[in-house]
PDB file of C-alpha atoms in Angstrom:
ATOM      1  CA  UNK A   1      10.187  30.865   4.451  1.00 34.00           C
ATOM      2  CA  UNK A   2       6.548  29.517   4.154  1.00 40.00           C
ATOM      3  CA  UNK A   3       4.372  30.779   7.124  1.00 43.00           C
ATOM      4  CA  UNK A   4       3.423  27.302   8.165  1.00 44.00           C
ATOM      5  CA  UNK A   5       7.307  27.145   8.921  1.00 43.00           C
ATOM      6  CA  UNK A   6       6.571  29.681  11.894  1.00 38.00           C
ATOM      7  CA  UNK A   7       5.971  26.516  14.357  1.00 41.00           C
ATOM      8  CA  UNK A   8       8.352  23.744  15.047  1.00 41.00           C
ATOM      9  CA  UNK A   9       7.846  20.916  12.667  1.00 39.00           C
ATOM     10  CA  UNK A  10       9.100  18.175  15.319  1.00 45.00           C
ATOM     11  CA  UNK A  11       8.406  18.141  19.007  1.00 49.00           C
ATOM     12  CA  UNK A  12       9.283  15.229  21.384  1.00 51.00           C
ATOM     13  CA  UNK A  13       7.105  14.287  23.945  1.00 51.00           C
ATOM     14  CA  UNK A  14       8.518  15.931  27.546  1.00 50.00           C
ATOM     15  CA  UNK A  15       9.194  12.599  29.105  1.00 52.00           C
ATOM     16  CA  UNK A  16       9.328   8.801  28.265  1.00 49.00           C
ATOM     17  CA  UNK A  17       6.135   6.941  28.971  1.00 57.00           C
ATOM     18  CA  UNK A  18       5.703   3.499  29.502  1.00 54.00           C
ATOM     19  CA  UNK A  19       3.298   1.143  27.372  1.00 57.00           C
ATOM     20  CA  UNK A  20       1.779  -1.796  28.353  1.00 53.00           C
ATOM     21  CA  UNK A  21       0.500  -4.827  26.412  1.00 54.00           C
ATOM     22  CA  UNK A  22      -0.148  -8.522  26.373  1.00 49.00           C
ATOM     23  CA  UNK A  23       3.769  -8.987  25.951  1.00 53.00           C
ATOM     24  CA  UNK A  24       5.322  -6.438  28.281  1.00 57.00           C
ATOM     25  CA  UNK A  25       5.476  -3.197  28.636  1.00 59.00           C
ATOM     26  CA  UNK A  26       8.089  -0.569  27.370  1.00 68.00           C
ATOM     27  CA  UNK A  27       9.802   3.072  27.558  1.00 78.00           C
ATOM     28  CA  UNK A  28       8.740   5.046  24.722  1.00 85.00           C
ATOM     29  CA  UNK A  29       9.633   8.445  23.438  1.00 87.00           C
ATOM     30  CA  UNK A  30       7.011  10.104  21.126  1.00 89.00           C
ATOM     31  CA  UNK A  31       8.307  12.217  18.222  1.00 88.00           C
ATOM     32  CA  UNK A  32       5.542  14.474  16.481  1.00 90.00           C
ATOM     33  CA  UNK A  33       6.081  15.580  13.171  1.00 89.00           C
ATOM     34  CA  UNK A  34       3.452  17.991  11.415  1.00 89.00           C
ATOM     35  CA  UNK A  35       3.414  20.064   7.965  1.00 86.00           C
ATOM     36  CA  UNK A  36       0.235  21.752   6.833  1.00 85.00           C
ATOM     37  CA  UNK A  37      -2.845  19.550   7.702  1.00 91.00           C
ATOM     38  CA  UNK A  38      -0.837  16.180   8.454  1.00 93.00           C
ATOM     39  CA  UNK A  39       0.809  15.207  11.431  1.00 94.00           C
ATOM     40  CA  UNK A  40       2.670  11.905  12.616  1.00 94.00           C
ATOM     41  CA  UNK A  41       3.330  10.493  16.151  1.00 93.00           C
ATOM     42  CA  UNK A  42       6.547   8.455  15.793  1.00 93.00           C
ATOM     43  CA  UNK A  43       7.071   5.938  18.706  1.00 92.00           C
ATOM     44  CA  UNK A  44      10.843   5.687  19.669  1.00 88.00           C
ATOM     45  CA  UNK A  45      12.136   2.868  22.051  1.00 85.00           C
ATOM     46  CA  UNK A  46      13.578   5.486  24.925  1.00 79.00           C
ATOM     47  CA  UNK A  47      17.060   3.663  25.369  1.00 80.00           C
ATOM     48  CA  UNK A  48      17.740   2.698  21.479  1.00 83.00           C
ATOM     49  CA  UNK A  49      15.558   5.194  19.706  1.00 83.00           C
ATOM     50  CA  UNK A  50      14.568   2.476  17.379  1.00 86.00           C
ATOM     51  CA  UNK A  51      11.437   3.345  15.501  1.00 90.00           C
ATOM     52  CA  UNK A  52       8.789   1.067  16.999  1.00 92.00           C
ATOM     53  CA  UNK A  53       6.063   2.547  15.112  1.00 94.00           C
ATOM     54  CA  UNK A  54       4.058   5.453  13.585  1.00 95.00           C
ATOM     55  CA  UNK A  55       0.392   6.909  13.636  1.00 96.00           C
ATOM     56  CA  UNK A  56      -0.390   9.712  10.643  1.00 96.00           C
ATOM     57  CA  UNK A  57      -3.489  11.630  10.689  1.00 96.00           C
ATOM     58  CA  UNK A  58      -5.469  14.452   9.253  1.00 94.00           C
ATOM     59  CA  UNK A  59      -5.447  17.059  11.602  1.00 95.00           C
ATOM     60  CA  UNK A  60      -8.719  18.874  10.608  1.00 93.00           C
ATOM     61  CA  UNK A  61     -10.590  16.449   8.196  1.00 92.00           C
ATOM     62  CA  UNK A  62     -12.467  18.691   5.396  1.00 89.00           C
ATOM     63  CA  UNK A  63     -16.061  18.753   6.226  1.00 89.00           C
ATOM     64  CA  UNK A  64     -15.609  17.233   9.621  1.00 92.00           C
ATOM     65  CA  UNK A  65     -18.322  15.118  10.844  1.00 92.00           C
ATOM     66  CA  UNK A  66     -22.068  15.162  11.371  1.00 91.00           C
ATOM     67  CA  UNK A  67     -22.253  14.284  15.323  1.00 87.00           C
ATOM     68  CA  UNK A  68     -24.680  11.354  15.585  1.00 83.00           C
ATOM     69  CA  UNK A  69     -26.387  12.687  18.711  1.00 86.00           C
ATOM     70  CA  UNK A  70     -26.865  16.303  17.975  1.00 90.00           C
ATOM     71  CA  UNK A  71     -26.709  16.246  14.064  1.00 88.00           C
ATOM     72  CA  UNK A  72     -24.202  19.354  14.521  1.00 92.00           C
ATOM     73  CA  UNK A  73     -21.147  19.562  12.247  1.00 94.00           C
ATOM     74  CA  UNK A  74     -18.173  18.842  14.023  1.00 94.00           C
ATOM     75  CA  UNK A  75     -14.408  19.428  13.524  1.00 94.00           C
ATOM     76  CA  UNK A  76     -12.379  16.415  13.898  1.00 96.00           C
ATOM     77  CA  UNK A  77      -9.304  14.953  12.520  1.00 95.00           C
ATOM     78  CA  UNK A  78      -8.889  11.408  11.038  1.00 96.00           C
ATOM     79  CA  UNK A  79      -6.227   8.823  11.113  1.00 96.00           C
ATOM     80  CA  UNK A  80      -4.532   7.886   7.625  1.00 94.00           C
ATOM     81  CA  UNK A  81      -2.207   5.109   8.733  1.00 93.00           C
ATOM     82  CA  UNK A  82      -1.013   3.063  11.818  1.00 94.00           C
ATOM     83  CA  UNK A  83       2.037   1.062  11.708  1.00 94.00           C
ATOM     84  CA  UNK A  84       3.933  -1.065  14.578  1.00 93.00           C
ATOM     85  CA  UNK A  85       7.113  -2.741  14.029  1.00 92.00           C
ATOM     86  CA  UNK A  86       6.428  -6.632  14.345  1.00 91.00           C
ATOM     87  CA  UNK A  87       8.733  -6.935  16.973  1.00 88.00           C
ATOM     88  CA  UNK A  88       6.896  -4.275  19.124  1.00 87.00           C
ATOM     89  CA  UNK A  89       3.645  -5.392  18.295  1.00 88.00           C
ATOM     90  CA  UNK A  90       1.112  -6.405  21.541  1.00 88.00           C
ATOM     91  CA  UNK A  91       3.124  -3.846  23.783  1.00 86.00           C
ATOM     92  CA  UNK A  92       0.714  -1.269  23.772  1.00 90.00           C
ATOM     93  CA  UNK A  93       2.603   0.880  20.960  1.00 92.00           C
ATOM     94  CA  UNK A  94      -0.127   1.602  18.827  1.00 94.00           C
ATOM     95  CA  UNK A  95      -2.696   2.620  21.670  1.00 93.00           C
ATOM     96  CA  UNK A  96       0.182   5.099  23.049  1.00 92.00           C
ATOM     97  CA  UNK A  97       0.186   6.735  19.613  1.00 94.00           C
ATOM     98  CA  UNK A  98      -3.404   7.370  19.291  1.00 96.00           C
ATOM     99  CA  UNK A  99      -3.390   8.894  22.878  1.00 93.00           C
ATOM    100  CA  UNK A 100      -0.498  10.962  22.142  1.00 92.00           C
ATOM    101  CA  UNK A 101      -2.103  12.086  19.067  1.00 94.00           C
ATOM    102  CA  UNK A 102      -5.083  13.496  20.749  1.00 94.00           C
ATOM    103  CA  UNK A 103      -3.123  14.831  23.689  1.00 91.00           C
ATOM    104  CA  UNK A 104      -0.954  16.831  21.176  1.00 92.00           C
ATOM    105  CA  UNK A 105      -4.103  17.922  19.274  1.00 93.00           C
ATOM    106  CA  UNK A 106      -5.368  19.297  22.458  1.00 93.00           C
ATOM    107  CA  UNK A 107      -2.279  21.273  23.252  1.00 90.00           C
ATOM    108  CA  UNK A 108      -2.025  22.750  19.630  1.00 91.00           C
ATOM    109  CA  UNK A 109      -5.793  23.507  19.488  1.00 93.00           C
ATOM    110  CA  UNK A 110      -6.431  21.155  16.610  1.00 94.00           C
ATOM    111  CA  UNK A 111      -9.818  19.129  16.782  1.00 95.00           C
ATOM    112  CA  UNK A 112      -9.063  16.333  19.603  1.00 93.00           C
ATOM    113  CA  UNK A 113     -11.572  14.011  18.161  1.00 94.00           C
ATOM    114  CA  UNK A 114      -9.509  11.737  15.909  1.00 96.00           C
ATOM    115  CA  UNK A 115     -11.806   9.489  13.845  1.00 96.00           C
ATOM    116  CA  UNK A 116     -10.618   6.114  12.567  1.00 96.00           C
ATOM    117  CA  UNK A 117     -10.112   5.883   8.695  1.00 93.00           C
ATOM    118  CA  UNK A 118     -13.230   4.096   7.010  1.00 93.00           C
ATOM    119  CA  UNK A 119     -10.179   2.211   4.930  1.00 91.00           C
ATOM    120  CA  UNK A 120      -9.134  -0.266   7.726  1.00 90.00           C
ATOM    121  CA  UNK A 121      -7.307  -3.872   7.373  1.00 88.00           C
ATOM    122  CA  UNK A 122      -9.195  -6.488   9.793  1.00 89.00           C
ATOM    123  CA  UNK A 123      -6.395  -5.904  12.139  1.00 89.00           C
ATOM    124  CA  UNK A 124      -7.001  -2.327  11.964  1.00 90.00           C
ATOM    125  CA  UNK A 125     -10.276  -2.800  12.456  1.00 93.00           C
ATOM    126  CA  UNK A 126      -9.775  -5.088  15.786  1.00 93.00           C
ATOM    127  CA  UNK A 127      -7.364  -2.349  16.841  1.00 94.00           C
ATOM    128  CA  UNK A 128     -10.131   0.791  16.311  1.00 95.00           C
ATOM    129  CA  UNK A 129     -12.611  -1.348  18.085  1.00 95.00           C
ATOM    130  CA  UNK A 130     -10.093  -1.931  21.109  1.00 94.00           C
ATOM    131  CA  UNK A 131      -9.078   1.793  21.367  1.00 94.00           C
ATOM    132  CA  UNK A 132     -12.631   3.280  20.891  1.00 93.00           C
ATOM    133  CA  UNK A 133     -13.329   6.433  19.019  1.00 92.00           C
ATOM    134  CA  UNK A 134     -15.591   6.791  15.764  1.00 93.00           C
ATOM    135  CA  UNK A 135     -15.348   4.171  13.349  1.00 94.00           C
ATOM    136  CA  UNK A 136     -17.006   4.993  10.309  1.00 93.00           C
ATOM    137  CA  UNK A 137     -18.377   1.930   8.038  1.00 92.00           C
ATOM    138  CA  UNK A 138     -15.432  -0.103   6.541  1.00 90.00           C
ATOM    139  CA  UNK A 139     -14.550   0.633   2.826  1.00 86.00           C
ATOM    140  CA  UNK A 140     -12.104  -1.267   0.552  1.00 74.00           C
ATOM    141  CA  UNK A 141      -8.509  -0.518   1.711  1.00 72.00           C
ATOM    142  CA  UNK A 142      -6.229   1.286  -0.708  1.00 64.00           C
ATOM    143  CA  UNK A 143      -3.653  -0.218  -2.738  1.00 61.00           C
ATOM    144  CA  UNK A 144       0.082   0.512  -2.152  1.00 61.00           C
ATOM    145  CA  UNK A 145       0.141   2.766  -5.324  1.00 61.00           C
ATOM    146  CA  UNK A 146      -2.672   5.324  -3.727  1.00 56.00           C
ATOM    147  CA  UNK A 147      -0.958   5.273  -0.547  1.00 56.00           C
ATOM    148  CA  UNK A 148       2.388   6.424  -2.128  1.00 61.00           C
ATOM    149  CA  UNK A 149       0.511   9.111  -4.039  1.00 59.00           C
ATOM    150  CA  UNK A 150      -1.012  10.331  -0.475  1.00 56.00           C
ATOM    151  CA  UNK A 151       2.457  10.413   0.982  1.00 55.00           C
ATOM    152  CA  UNK A 152       4.277  12.340  -2.227  1.00 57.00           C
ATOM    153  CA  UNK A 153       3.285  15.526  -0.934  1.00 53.00           C
ATOM    154  CA  UNK A 154       4.901  15.519   2.082  1.00 54.00           C
ATOM    155  CA  UNK A 155       8.110  17.465   2.308  1.00 51.00           C
ATOM    156  CA  UNK A 156      11.428  16.906   4.458  1.00 48.00           C
ATOM    157  CA  UNK A 157      11.759  19.883   7.488  1.00 49.00           C
ATOM    158  CA  UNK A 158      13.179  22.752   5.774  1.00 50.00           C
ATOM    159  CA  UNK A 159      11.437  22.138   2.276  1.00 49.00           C
ATOM    160  CA  UNK A 160      14.389  19.982   1.130  1.00 49.00           C
ATOM    161  CA  UNK A 161      12.387  17.972  -1.302  1.00 45.00           C
ATOM    162  CA  UNK A 162      10.130  14.852  -0.613  1.00 41.00           C
ATOM    163  CA  UNK A 163      10.344  12.364   1.987  1.00 41.00           C
TER     164      UNK A 163
END
């Protein structure tokens, strides 16, 4: 077993939480999956366990970021992807996952500051502005092929091949 397997790969939030959005509130459980330097919050509807969305972030962004006020180099995470199922949009799912990621990072001793990715869609940029946090200048959005390569390094829990 590899050293990074010493801690659980999946943890559920202690209790369901309620989201609130423009459509209606939803009771959600969050599952957090992490391996090496990548973590994902998965939002599950508390009663059906349907996947409502997921947010993946780099736990500790290489080289961090220079703080705008102090000029000091700080440790940060960085969002890689955010997705909410179409039927669940407008209920605060993505914001709940973002807040859950920061809470998990704090409990795990990871950088609690999780920056937004510079490669954001227009909807992603609007969401990032709404929830707050550091938003670097926009860069062109990656192609689907580039995203598939980025996810190809992730393995299923137990090392049973790629997911």
